[in-house]
PDB file of C-alpha atoms in Angstrom:
ATOM      1  CA  MET A 647      13.370 -12.036 -24.030  1.00 83.00           C
ATOM      2  CA  LYS A 648      10.644 -14.427 -22.893  1.00 90.00           C
ATOM      3  CA  LEU A 649      10.505 -15.732 -19.328  1.00 94.00           C
ATOM      4  CA  PRO A 650       7.792 -17.322 -17.202  1.00 97.00           C
ATOM      5  CA  SER A 651       6.190 -14.599 -15.122  1.00 98.00           C
ATOM      6  CA  LEU A 652       6.958 -13.979 -11.488  1.00 98.00           C
ATOM      7  CA  PHE A 653       4.470 -15.383  -8.972  1.00 98.00           C
ATOM      8  CA  ASP A 654       3.915 -13.942  -5.498  1.00 98.00           C
ATOM      9  CA  LEU A 655       1.941 -16.043  -3.026  1.00 98.00           C
ATOM     10  CA  GLN A 656       1.553 -13.291  -0.409  1.00 97.00           C
ATOM     11  CA  VAL A 657       0.224  -9.953  -1.682  1.00 98.00           C
ATOM     12  CA  ASN A 658      -1.793  -7.855   0.800  1.00 95.00           C
ATOM     13  CA  GLY A 659      -1.970  -4.822  -1.485  1.00 97.00           C
ATOM     14  CA  PHE A 660      -0.098  -3.161  -4.344  1.00 97.00           C
ATOM     15  CA  GLY A 661       0.301   0.098  -6.197  1.00 95.00           C
ATOM     16  CA  GLY A 662      -1.230   2.153  -3.399  1.00 94.00           C
ATOM     17  CA  ILE A 663      -4.281  -0.129  -3.150  1.00 96.00           C
ATOM     18  CA  ASP A 664      -5.062  -1.983   0.094  1.00 96.00           C
ATOM     19  CA  PHE A 665      -6.703  -5.373  -0.523  1.00 97.00           C
ATOM     20  CA  GLN A 666      -7.860  -5.656   3.113  1.00 95.00           C
ATOM     21  CA  THR A 667     -10.288  -2.736   3.219  1.00 95.00           C
ATOM     22  CA  GLU A 668     -14.036  -3.148   2.884  1.00 95.00           C
ATOM     23  CA  LYS A 669     -13.910   0.043   0.803  1.00 95.00           C
ATOM     24  CA  LEU A 670     -11.950  -1.717  -1.958  1.00 97.00           C
ATOM     25  CA  SER A 671     -13.572  -0.982  -5.308  1.00 98.00           C
ATOM     26  CA  GLN A 672     -13.372  -2.843  -8.594  1.00 98.00           C
ATOM     27  CA  ALA A 673     -11.643   0.135 -10.184  1.00 98.00           C
ATOM     28  CA  GLU A 674      -9.009   0.210  -7.440  1.00 98.00           C
ATOM     29  CA  LEU A 675      -8.352  -3.512  -7.707  1.00 98.00           C
ATOM     30  CA  GLY A 676      -8.101  -3.144 -11.484  1.00 98.00           C
ATOM     31  CA  LYS A 677      -5.546  -0.359 -11.043  1.00 98.00           C
ATOM     32  CA  ALA A 678      -3.429  -2.573  -8.773  1.00 98.00           C
ATOM     33  CA  VAL A 679      -3.604  -5.390 -11.332  1.00 98.00           C
ATOM     34  CA  VAL A 680      -2.277  -3.109 -14.075  1.00 98.00           C
ATOM     35  CA  ILE A 681       0.715  -2.145 -11.912  1.00 97.00           C
ATOM     36  CA  LEU A 682       1.325  -5.786 -10.964  1.00 98.00           C
ATOM     37  CA  HIS A 683       1.541  -6.645 -14.670  1.00 97.00           C
ATOM     38  CA  GLU A 684       4.009  -3.793 -15.191  1.00 95.00           C
ATOM     39  CA  ARG A 685       6.195  -5.387 -12.504  1.00 95.00           C
ATOM     40  CA  TYR A 686       6.164  -8.839 -14.196  1.00 95.00           C
ATOM     41  CA  MET A 687       3.476 -10.299 -11.890  1.00 97.00           C
ATOM     42  CA  PRO A 688       0.412 -11.237 -13.925  1.00 98.00           C
ATOM     43  CA  ARG A 689      -0.337 -14.017 -11.410  1.00 98.00           C
ATOM     44  CA  ILE A 690      -0.619 -13.689  -7.602  1.00 98.00           C
ATOM     45  CA  PHE A 691      -2.396 -15.003  -4.538  1.00 98.00           C
ATOM     46  CA  LEU A 692      -4.341 -12.117  -3.009  1.00 98.00           C
ATOM     47  CA  THR A 693      -3.728 -12.418   0.722  1.00 98.00           C
ATOM     48  CA  LEU A 694      -6.119 -11.566   3.537  1.00 98.00           C
ATOM     49  CA  ILE A 695      -4.766 -11.299   7.055  1.00 95.00           C
ATOM     50  CA  THR A 696      -6.407 -11.961  10.421  1.00 95.00           C
ATOM     51  CA  ASN A 697      -9.886 -10.526  10.877  1.00 96.00           C
ATOM     52  CA  THR A 698     -13.261 -11.727  12.095  1.00 97.00           C
ATOM     53  CA  ILE A 699     -14.796 -14.545  10.084  1.00 98.00           C
ATOM     54  CA  ASP A 700     -17.659 -12.247   9.057  1.00 98.00           C
ATOM     55  CA  ALA A 701     -15.264  -9.601   7.725  1.00 97.00           C
ATOM     56  CA  LEU A 702     -13.132 -12.156   5.883  1.00 98.00           C
ATOM     57  CA  ALA A 703     -16.174 -13.773   4.270  1.00 98.00           C
ATOM     58  CA  ASP A 704     -17.420 -10.368   3.134  1.00 98.00           C
ATOM     59  CA  GLN A 705     -14.021  -9.482   1.637  1.00 98.00           C
ATOM     60  CA  PHE A 706     -13.660 -12.773  -0.226  1.00 98.00           C
ATOM     61  CA  ALA A 707     -17.149 -12.318  -1.645  1.00 98.00           C
ATOM     62  CA  ARG A 708     -16.320  -8.734  -2.631  1.00 98.00           C
ATOM     63  CA  VAL A 709     -13.164  -9.708  -4.524  1.00 98.00           C
ATOM     64  CA  GLU A 710     -14.951 -12.633  -6.157  1.00 98.00           C
ATOM     65  CA  LYS A 711     -17.583 -10.222  -7.448  1.00 98.00           C
ATOM     66  CA  TYR A 712     -14.821  -8.139  -9.023  1.00 98.00           C
ATOM     67  CA  ARG A 713     -13.161 -11.229 -10.498  1.00 98.00           C
ATOM     68  CA  ALA A 714     -16.471 -12.231 -12.103  1.00 98.00           C
ATOM     69  CA  ALA A 715     -16.860  -8.776 -13.628  1.00 98.00           C
ATOM     70  CA  ASP A 716     -13.306  -8.267 -14.930  1.00 98.00           C
ATOM     71  CA  SER A 717     -11.368 -10.968 -16.783  1.00 98.00           C
ATOM     72  CA  LYS A 718      -8.002  -9.306 -16.176  1.00 98.00           C
ATOM     73  CA  ILE A 719      -8.593  -9.260 -12.422  1.00 98.00           C
ATOM     74  CA  ALA A 720      -9.730 -12.897 -12.610  1.00 98.00           C
ATOM     75  CA  GLU A 721      -6.689 -14.098 -14.535  1.00 98.00           C
ATOM     76  CA  THR A 722      -4.307 -12.207 -12.213  1.00 98.00           C
ATOM     77  CA  ILE A 723      -5.756 -13.307  -8.868  1.00 98.00           C
ATOM     78  CA  VAL A 724      -5.487 -17.073  -9.336  1.00 98.00           C
ATOM     79  CA  GLY A 725      -6.238 -17.814  -5.707  1.00 98.00           C
ATOM     80  CA  TYR A 726      -6.148 -16.597  -2.139  1.00 98.00           C
ATOM     81  CA  HIS A 727      -3.761 -16.969   0.765  1.00 98.00           C
ATOM     82  CA  LEU A 728      -5.609 -16.873   4.080  1.00 98.00           C
ATOM     83  CA  GLU A 729      -3.131 -15.738   6.745  1.00 97.00           C
ATOM     84  CA  GLY A 730      -5.135 -15.978   9.935  1.00 93.00           C
ATOM     85  CA  PRO A 731      -7.125 -16.004  12.141  1.00 97.00           C
ATOM     86  CA  PHE A 732      -5.808 -19.423  13.237  1.00 98.00           C
ATOM     87  CA  LEU A 733      -2.471 -17.990  14.393  1.00 97.00           C
ATOM     88  CA  ASN A 734      -0.724 -17.562  17.750  1.00 94.00           C
ATOM     89  CA  PRO A 735      -2.025 -14.402  19.497  1.00 93.00           C
ATOM     90  CA  THR A 736       0.982 -14.035  21.816  1.00 91.00           C
ATOM     91  CA  PRO A 737       2.715 -10.639  21.359  1.00 89.00           C
ATOM     92  CA  GLY A 738       5.671 -11.039  19.030  1.00 80.00           C
ATOM     93  CA  TYR A 739       4.259 -14.141  17.375  1.00 80.00           C
ATOM     94  CA  CYS A 740       1.093 -12.409  16.190  1.00 81.00           C
ATOM     95  CA  GLY A 741       3.159  -9.674  14.489  1.00 78.00           C
ATOM     96  CA  ALA A 742       0.987  -6.816  13.214  1.00 79.00           C
ATOM     97  CA  HIS A 743      -2.113  -9.037  13.163  1.00 87.00           C
ATOM     98  CA  PRO A 744      -4.895  -8.372  15.697  1.00 84.00           C
ATOM     99  CA  GLY A 745      -4.354 -11.102  18.271  1.00 84.00           C
ATOM    100  CA  GLU A 746      -7.708 -10.533  19.947  1.00 94.00           C
ATOM    101  CA  VAL A 747      -9.615 -12.283  17.124  1.00 96.00           C
ATOM    102  CA  MET A 748      -7.211 -15.230  16.733  1.00 96.00           C
ATOM    103  CA  HIS A 749      -8.493 -18.640  17.790  1.00 97.00           C
ATOM    104  CA  GLU A 750      -8.121 -22.369  17.238  1.00 97.00           C
ATOM    105  CA  PRO A 751      -8.785 -23.666  13.709  1.00 98.00           C
ATOM    106  CA  ASN A 752     -12.389 -24.447  12.904  1.00 98.00           C
ATOM    107  CA  ILE A 753     -13.272 -26.390   9.760  1.00 98.00           C
ATOM    108  CA  GLU A 754     -16.832 -25.030   9.604  1.00 98.00           C
ATOM    109  CA  GLU A 755     -15.501 -21.470   9.639  1.00 98.00           C
ATOM    110  CA  PHE A 756     -12.957 -22.317   6.959  1.00 98.00           C
ATOM    111  CA  GLU A 757     -15.609 -23.891   4.747  1.00 98.00           C
ATOM    112  CA  ARG A 758     -17.739 -20.769   5.115  1.00 98.00           C
ATOM    113  CA  LEU A 759     -14.779 -18.695   3.924  1.00 98.00           C
ATOM    114  CA  GLN A 760     -14.092 -21.128   1.100  1.00 98.00           C
ATOM    115  CA  ARG A 761     -17.678 -20.826  -0.097  1.00 98.00           C
ATOM    116  CA  ALA A 762     -17.394 -17.032  -0.076  1.00 98.00           C
ATOM    117  CA  ALA A 763     -14.168 -17.398  -2.084  1.00 98.00           C
ATOM    118  CA  ASN A 764     -15.812 -19.783  -4.585  1.00 98.00           C
ATOM    119  CA  GLY A 765     -13.307 -22.474  -3.662  1.00 98.00           C
ATOM    120  CA  ASN A 766     -10.309 -20.296  -4.491  1.00 98.00           C
ATOM    121  CA  ILE A 767      -8.494 -20.329  -1.129  1.00 98.00           C
ATOM    122  CA  ARG A 768      -5.355 -22.194  -2.196  1.00 98.00           C
ATOM    123  CA  LEU A 769      -3.070 -21.539   0.786  1.00 98.00           C
ATOM    124  CA  ILE A 770      -3.657 -21.090   4.506  1.00 98.00           C
ATOM    125  CA  THR A 771      -1.197 -20.192   7.257  1.00 98.00           C
ATOM    126  CA  ILE A 772      -1.866 -21.591  10.715  1.00 98.00           C
ATOM    127  CA  ALA A 773      -0.116 -22.036  14.062  1.00 98.00           C
ATOM    128  CA  PRO A 774      -0.173 -25.811  14.638  1.00 98.00           C
ATOM    129  CA  GLU A 775       0.054 -25.588  18.442  1.00 98.00           C
ATOM    130  CA  TRP A 776      -3.687 -24.904  18.566  1.00 97.00           C
ATOM    131  CA  LYS A 777      -5.898 -27.799  19.695  1.00 97.00           C
ATOM    132  CA  GLY A 778      -7.494 -29.530  16.721  1.00 97.00           C
ATOM    133  CA  SER A 779      -4.809 -28.501  14.239  1.00 98.00           C
ATOM    134  CA  ALA A 780      -4.076 -32.045  13.011  1.00 98.00           C
ATOM    135  CA  GLU A 781      -7.707 -32.684  12.093  1.00 98.00           C
ATOM    136  CA  PHE A 782      -7.981 -29.256  10.488  1.00 98.00           C
ATOM    137  CA  ILE A 783      -4.825 -29.705   8.383  1.00 98.00           C
ATOM    138  CA  GLU A 784      -5.971 -33.129   7.204  1.00 98.00           C
ATOM    139  CA  ALA A 785      -9.399 -31.777   6.271  1.00 98.00           C
ATOM    140  CA  VAL A 786      -8.232 -28.763   4.254  1.00 98.00           C
ATOM    141  CA  THR A 787      -5.386 -30.706   2.644  1.00 98.00           C
ATOM    142  CA  ALA A 788      -7.941 -33.249   1.426  1.00 98.00           C
ATOM    143  CA  GLN A 789      -9.692 -30.321  -0.290  1.00 97.00           C
ATOM    144  CA  GLY A 790      -6.492 -29.423  -2.164  1.00 97.00           C
ATOM    145  CA  VAL A 791      -5.523 -26.479   0.054  1.00 98.00           C
ATOM    146  CA  VAL A 792      -1.827 -26.102   0.899  1.00 98.00           C
ATOM    147  CA  VAL A 793      -1.091 -25.570   4.600  1.00 98.00           C
ATOM    148  CA  SER A 794       1.773 -23.369   5.768  1.00 98.00           C
ATOM    149  CA  LEU A 795       3.067 -22.897   9.315  1.00 98.00           C
ATOM    150  CA  GLY A 796       3.549 -19.332  10.498  1.00 96.00           C
ATOM    151  CA  HIS A 797       3.024 -16.868  13.357  1.00 96.00           C
ATOM    152  CA  THR A 798       3.696 -19.850  15.589  1.00 96.00           C
ATOM    153  CA  CYS A 799       5.750 -20.949  18.585  1.00 95.00           C
ATOM    154  CA  ALA A 800       5.136 -24.635  17.917  1.00 96.00           C
ATOM    155  CA  GLU A 801       7.200 -27.279  19.671  1.00 96.00           C
ATOM    156  CA  ASP A 802       8.766 -30.170  17.763  1.00 97.00           C
ATOM    157  CA  ALA A 803       5.805 -32.438  18.526  1.00 97.00           C
ATOM    158  CA  ASP A 804       3.406 -29.865  17.043  1.00 97.00           C
ATOM    159  CA  ILE A 805       5.515 -29.602  13.889  1.00 98.00           C
ATOM    160  CA  ASP A 806       5.761 -33.405  13.604  1.00 97.00           C
ATOM    161  CA  MET A 807       1.992 -33.601  13.812  1.00 98.00           C
ATOM    162  CA  ALA A 808       1.494 -30.861  11.219  1.00 98.00           C
ATOM    163  CA  ILE A 809       3.830 -32.552   8.742  1.00 98.00           C
ATOM    164  CA  ARG A 810       2.114 -35.919   9.203  1.00 98.00           C
ATOM    165  CA  ALA A 811      -1.234 -34.207   8.630  1.00 98.00           C
ATOM    166  CA  GLY A 812      -0.011 -32.679   5.366  1.00 98.00           C
ATOM    167  CA  ALA A 813       1.586 -29.264   6.009  1.00 98.00           C
ATOM    168  CA  LYS A 814       4.046 -28.303   3.249  1.00 98.00           C
ATOM    169  CA  LEU A 815       5.261 -24.713   3.747  1.00 98.00           C
ATOM    170  CA  CYS A 816       6.526 -22.225   6.315  1.00 98.00           C
ATOM    171  CA  THR A 817       5.309 -18.632   6.003  1.00 97.00           C
ATOM    172  CA  HIS A 818       7.926 -15.828   6.000  1.00 94.00           C
ATOM    173  CA  VAL A 819      10.494 -17.754   8.053  1.00 94.00           C
ATOM    174  CA  GLY A 820      12.469 -15.454  10.357  1.00 88.00           C
ATOM    175  CA  ASN A 821       9.463 -13.213  10.940  1.00 85.00           C
ATOM    176  CA  GLY A 822       6.267 -13.370  12.959  1.00 84.00           C
ATOM    177  CA  ILE A 823       8.429 -14.058  16.023  1.00 85.00           C
ATOM    178  CA  PRO A 824       9.545 -11.975  19.033  1.00 78.00           C
ATOM    179  CA  SER A 825      12.718  -9.932  18.639  1.00 79.00           C
ATOM    180  CA  GLU A 826      14.342 -11.840  21.525  1.00 82.00           C
ATOM    181  CA  LEU A 827      14.464 -15.654  21.557  1.00 82.00           C
ATOM    182  CA  HIS A 828      16.471 -18.436  23.165  1.00 83.00           C
ATOM    183  CA  ARG A 829      19.659 -18.798  21.154  1.00 88.00           C
ATOM    184  CA  HIS A 830      18.909 -22.430  20.196  1.00 90.00           C
ATOM    185  CA  GLU A 831      15.430 -23.428  21.399  1.00 89.00           C
ATOM    186  CA  ASN A 832      13.278 -21.336  19.106  1.00 92.00           C
ATOM    187  CA  ILE A 833      10.722 -21.761  16.335  1.00 94.00           C
ATOM    188  CA  MET A 834      13.020 -20.402  13.646  1.00 92.00           C
ATOM    189  CA  GLN A 835      15.600 -23.106  14.245  1.00 94.00           C
ATOM    190  CA  ARG A 836      12.902 -25.778  14.420  1.00 96.00           C
ATOM    191  CA  LEU A 837      11.390 -24.805  11.084  1.00 96.00           C
ATOM    192  CA  LEU A 838      14.700 -24.323   9.278  1.00 96.00           C
ATOM    193  CA  ALA A 839      15.698 -27.861  10.281  1.00 96.00           C
ATOM    194  CA  ARG A 840      12.622 -29.470   8.727  1.00 96.00           C
ATOM    195  CA  ASP A 841      13.542 -30.670   5.242  1.00 95.00           C
ATOM    196  CA  GLU A 842       9.932 -31.768   4.756  1.00 97.00           C
ATOM    197  CA  LEU A 843       8.816 -28.127   4.736  1.00 98.00           C
ATOM    198  CA  ILE A 844       9.470 -25.507   2.062  1.00 98.00           C
ATOM    199  CA  ALA A 845      10.551 -22.203   3.611  1.00 98.00           C
ATOM    200  CA  CYS A 846       9.271 -18.903   2.222  1.00 98.00           C
ATOM    201  CA  PHE A 847      11.579 -15.921   2.803  1.00 98.00           C
ATOM    202  CA  ILE A 848      11.079 -12.164   2.337  1.00 96.00           C
ATOM    203  CA  PRO A 849      14.171 -10.785   0.511  1.00 96.00           C
ATOM    204  CA  ASP A 850      13.784  -7.097   1.297  1.00 94.00           C
ATOM    205  CA  GLY A 851      16.813  -6.745   3.588  1.00 92.00           C
ATOM    206  CA  ILE A 852      14.467  -5.446   6.292  1.00 88.00           C
ATOM    207  CA  HIS A 853      12.539  -8.466   7.498  1.00 90.00           C
ATOM    208  CA  ILE A 854      15.773 -10.460   7.310  1.00 93.00           C
ATOM    209  CA  PRO A 855      19.225  -8.819   6.987  1.00 95.00           C
ATOM    210  CA  PRO A 856      21.056 -10.006   3.853  1.00 96.00           C
ATOM    211  CA  TYR A 857      23.697 -11.943   5.819  1.00 96.00           C
ATOM    212  CA  ALA A 858      21.015 -13.762   7.836  1.00 96.00           C
ATOM    213  CA  LEU A 859      19.047 -14.532   4.673  1.00 97.00           C
ATOM    214  CA  LYS A 860      22.179 -16.133   3.224  1.00 97.00           C
ATOM    215  CA  ASN A 861      22.508 -18.323   6.312  1.00 96.00           C
ATOM    216  CA  TYR A 862      18.822 -19.301   6.293  1.00 97.00           C
ATOM    217  CA  PHE A 863      18.874 -20.115   2.587  1.00 97.00           C
ATOM    218  CA  ARG A 864      21.928 -22.335   3.080  1.00 96.00           C
ATOM    219  CA  ALA A 865      20.166 -24.113   5.936  1.00 96.00           C
ATOM    220  CA  LYS A 866      17.436 -25.412   3.656  1.00 96.00           C
ATOM    221  CA  ALA A 867      17.884 -28.458   1.461  1.00 94.00           C
ATOM    222  CA  PRO A 868      17.958 -27.851  -2.329  1.00 93.00           C
ATOM    223  CA  GLY A 869      14.467 -27.170  -3.614  1.00 94.00           C
ATOM    224  CA  LYS A 870      13.142 -26.321  -0.149  1.00 97.00           C
ATOM    225  CA  ALA A 871      13.321 -22.509  -0.271  1.00 98.00           C
ATOM    226  CA  VAL A 872      11.324 -19.962  -2.268  1.00 98.00           C
ATOM    227  CA  PHE A 873      10.694 -16.232  -2.019  1.00 98.00           C
ATOM    228  CA  THR A 874       7.708 -13.975  -1.495  1.00 97.00           C
ATOM    229  CA  THR A 875       7.154 -10.364  -0.452  1.00 97.00           C
ATOM    230  CA  ASP A 876       4.278 -10.171   2.071  1.00 93.00           C
ATOM    231  CA  CYS A 877       3.807  -6.782   0.444  1.00 94.00           C
ATOM    232  CA  MET A 878       1.115  -4.270   1.248  1.00 91.00           C
ATOM    233  CA  SER A 879      -0.221  -1.281  -0.644  1.00 91.00           C
ATOM    234  CA  ALA A 880       3.069   0.672  -0.603  1.00 91.00           C
ATOM    235  CA  ALA A 881       4.662  -1.892  -2.941  1.00 93.00           C
ATOM    236  CA  GLY A 882       4.934  -0.379  -6.405  1.00 91.00           C
ATOM    237  CA  ALA A 883       4.060   3.018  -4.911  1.00 90.00           C
ATOM    238  CA  PRO A 884       5.940   6.017  -3.396  1.00 88.00           C
ATOM    239  CA  ASP A 885       6.825   6.604   0.256  1.00 86.00           C
ATOM    240  CA  GLY A 886       4.003   7.941   2.390  1.00 85.00           C
ATOM    241  CA  GLU A 887       1.036   7.012   4.568  1.00 83.00           C
ATOM    242  CA  TYR A 888      -1.065   3.966   3.742  1.00 87.00           C
ATOM    243  CA  MET A 889      -3.742   1.770   5.258  1.00 83.00           C
ATOM    244  CA  LEU A 890      -3.497  -1.943   5.996  1.00 81.00           C
ATOM    245  CA  GLY A 891      -7.068  -2.829   6.823  1.00 78.00           C
ATOM    246  CA  SER A 892      -7.948  -0.610   9.770  1.00 75.00           C
ATOM    247  CA  HIS A 893      -4.314   0.258  10.580  1.00 77.00           C
ATOM    248  CA  LYS A 894      -2.551   3.386   9.390  1.00 83.00           C
ATOM    249  CA  VAL A 895       1.052   2.687   8.448  1.00 84.00           C
ATOM    250  CA  VAL A 896       3.918   4.905   7.370  1.00 83.00           C
ATOM    251  CA  VAL A 897       6.543   4.055   4.747  1.00 85.00           C
ATOM    252  CA  GLY A 898       9.664   6.205   4.836  1.00 82.00           C
ATOM    253  CA  LYS A 899      12.694   6.591   2.598  1.00 85.00           C
ATOM    254  CA  ASP A 900      14.069   3.353   4.055  1.00 83.00           C
ATOM    255  CA  ARG A 901      10.923   1.591   2.715  1.00 87.00           C
ATOM    256  CA  VAL A 902      10.163   0.075   6.134  1.00 82.00           C
ATOM    257  CA  VAL A 903       6.423  -0.313   6.803  1.00 84.00           C
ATOM    258  CA  ARG A 904       5.766   0.886  10.350  1.00 76.00           C
ATOM    259  CA  GLN A 905       2.698   1.277  12.505  1.00 77.00           C
ATOM    260  CA  PRO A 906       3.092   4.552  14.433  1.00 76.00           C
ATOM    261  CA  GLY A 907       4.156   3.841  17.995  1.00 68.00           C
ATOM    262  CA  LYS A 908       4.951   0.178  17.347  1.00 69.00           C
ATOM    263  CA  THR A 909       8.164  -1.691  16.536  1.00 65.00           C
ATOM    264  CA  THR A 910       6.698  -4.573  14.507  1.00 68.00           C
ATOM    265  CA  PHE A 911       6.725  -4.458  10.716  1.00 71.00           C
ATOM    266  CA  ALA A 912       3.332  -4.364   9.014  1.00 74.00           C
ATOM    267  CA  GLY A 913       4.147  -6.211   5.818  1.00 77.00           C
ATOM    268  CA  SER A 914       6.719  -5.062   3.286  1.00 86.00           C
ATOM    269  CA  SER A 915       6.921  -2.478   0.515  1.00 91.00           C
ATOM    270  CA  LEU A 916       8.910  -4.895  -1.660  1.00 95.00           C
ATOM    271  CA  SER A 917       7.953  -5.691  -5.242  1.00 96.00           C
ATOM    272  CA  LEU A 918       9.002  -9.197  -6.274  1.00 96.00           C
ATOM    273  CA  ASP A 919      11.003  -8.044  -9.292  1.00 94.00           C
ATOM    274  CA  THR A 920      13.294  -6.152  -6.916  1.00 94.00           C
ATOM    275  CA  GLY A 921      13.279  -9.245  -4.732  1.00 96.00           C
ATOM    276  CA  VAL A 922      14.791 -11.221  -7.615  1.00 95.00           C
ATOM    277  CA  ALA A 923      17.664  -8.758  -7.846  1.00 93.00           C
ATOM    278  CA  ASN A 924      18.179  -8.876  -4.086  1.00 95.00           C
ATOM    279  CA  VAL A 925      18.281 -12.678  -4.079  1.00 96.00           C
ATOM    280  CA  HIS A 926      20.794 -12.663  -6.931  1.00 94.00           C
ATOM    281  CA  HIS A 927      23.112 -10.132  -5.279  1.00 92.00           C
ATOM    282  CA  TRP A 928      22.844 -11.198  -1.644  1.00 95.00           C
ATOM    283  CA  LEU A 929      22.904 -14.980  -2.059  1.00 96.00           C
ATOM    284  CA  GLY A 930      25.437 -15.097  -4.872  1.00 93.00           C
ATOM    285  CA  ILE A 931      23.241 -17.232  -7.116  1.00 93.00           C
ATOM    286  CA  SER A 932      22.621 -16.722 -10.814  1.00 91.00           C
ATOM    287  CA  VAL A 933      19.979 -14.315 -12.053  1.00 90.00           C
ATOM    288  CA  GLU A 934      18.212 -17.247 -13.712  1.00 92.00           C
ATOM    289  CA  THR A 935      18.070 -19.243 -10.475  1.00 95.00           C
ATOM    290  CA  ALA A 936      16.908 -16.210  -8.510  1.00 95.00           C
ATOM    291  CA  TRP A 937      14.127 -15.641 -11.053  1.00 95.00           C
ATOM    292  CA  ASP A 938      13.015 -19.287 -10.856  1.00 97.00           C
ATOM    293  CA  LEU A 939      12.819 -19.109  -7.055  1.00 98.00           C
ATOM    294  CA  CYS A 940      10.367 -16.214  -7.403  1.00 98.00           C
ATOM    295  CA  SER A 941       8.525 -17.766 -10.322  1.00 98.00           C
ATOM    296  CA  THR A 942       8.114 -21.389 -11.410  1.00 98.00           C
ATOM    297  CA  LYS A 943       9.463 -22.901  -8.180  1.00 98.00           C
ATOM    298  CA  VAL A 944       6.672 -21.154  -6.286  1.00 98.00           C
ATOM    299  CA  ALA A 945       3.911 -21.783  -8.812  1.00 98.00           C
ATOM    300  CA  ASP A 946       4.791 -25.468  -9.116  1.00 98.00           C
ATOM    301  CA  ILE A 947       3.838 -25.993  -5.457  1.00 98.00           C
ATOM    302  CA  PHE A 948       0.252 -25.228  -6.480  1.00 98.00           C
ATOM    303  CA  ASN A 949       0.365 -26.717 -10.002  1.00 97.00           C
ATOM    304  CA  ILE A 950      -0.121 -23.260 -11.499  1.00 98.00           C
ATOM    305  CA  ALA A 951       1.019 -22.696 -15.067  1.00 96.00           C
ATOM    306  CA  LEU A 952       2.607 -19.280 -15.528  1.00 98.00           C
ATOM    307  CA  PRO A 953       2.349 -17.263 -18.727  1.00 97.00           C
ATOM    308  CA  GLN A 954       5.447 -16.365 -20.712  1.00 95.00           C
ATOM    309  CA  ILE A 955       6.103 -12.628 -20.534  1.00 95.00           C
ATOM    310  CA  GLU A 956       8.380 -10.300 -22.416  1.00 88.00           C
ATOM    311  CA  VAL A 957      11.232  -9.072 -20.220  1.00 88.00           C
ATOM    312  CA  PRO A 958      13.838  -6.556 -21.436  1.00 84.00           C
ATOM    313  CA  ALA A 959      17.280  -8.045 -22.045  1.00 77.00           C
ATOM    314  CA  ASN A 960      18.586  -5.649 -19.374  1.00 75.00           C
ATOM    315  CA  TRP A 961      15.616  -6.388 -17.115  1.00 69.00           C
ATOM    316  CA  SER A 962      17.508  -6.019 -13.828  1.00 64.00           C
ATOM    317  CA  ALA A 963      18.523  -2.489 -14.810  1.00 62.00           C
ATOM    318  CA  SER A 964      14.883  -1.665 -15.563  1.00 53.00           C
ATOM    319  CA  PHE A 965      13.688  -2.167 -11.984  1.00 53.00           C
ATOM    320  CA  LYS A 966      12.089   0.882 -10.447  1.00 48.00           C
ATOM    321  CA  ASP A 967      13.463  -0.014  -7.023  1.00 51.00           C
ATOM    322  CA  LYS A 968      17.150  -0.807  -6.608  1.00 44.00           C
ATOM    323  CA  PRO A 969      18.583  -3.536  -4.366  1.00 37.00           C
TER     324      PRO A 969
END
């Protein structure tokens, strides 16, 4: 049967290929694209996480060179999600990102990155408690870039400001926060309460337990929740050792992505097709609705038209990973 393709706005790597490394080759990126298509994802935002501005500019330019040389890579990577370095460096909030290179948003730095990306940065995650965030959000929003709040401990006033300036999304709500928080006064509660913002959730059962995901999903107004994976190179690949930029990570039988000696997750190993099945089973919503929340409902935020793809009638049974 024909369905609009899935669309993942946060893909750090796939099929054993790390998109963060300066060693990324065109052949490797092409291999990842083939596997993405096999998993019903012919359209994604390639995501780069916190690094120095020089390193990010080099990586955007590298991927753009590969997009120019390969039409299948170009049609698959329809934009970029820049997740950092304008995030909160406090331990817990910075997650697996290197906090030492995080800093307040700078429009000149962003425009340098946008030039390297040939104008294809479509989404940026920032922590709005940084000085200058309102001006930055207004400036990038005026350029057609969608702003998401994440890796943040923003107070209500910061969130109010960000919304007025044009912020629309929240990145992987329930994650990028310390494991221990005040029971009421915390960033998760503040973001869930904001009907102006669309919440993005990771439905892998690891970043958010299924029962908590059900509660968070119910907390959002209709049309204000979508799903993503924040996946890294282990997605669509076996258990084992992988790299996420300069960090070695280990993925075990439980599919948790761990940095040796640390307790924070380093992305997920989830493929979005399995995420659809998880959303269907755990939230008790129809398969069709679950698919839409991982497909058109995400793409519509960015006015992206998705191709129709052929999906087996028993498509949920065909998943390589089981919920």
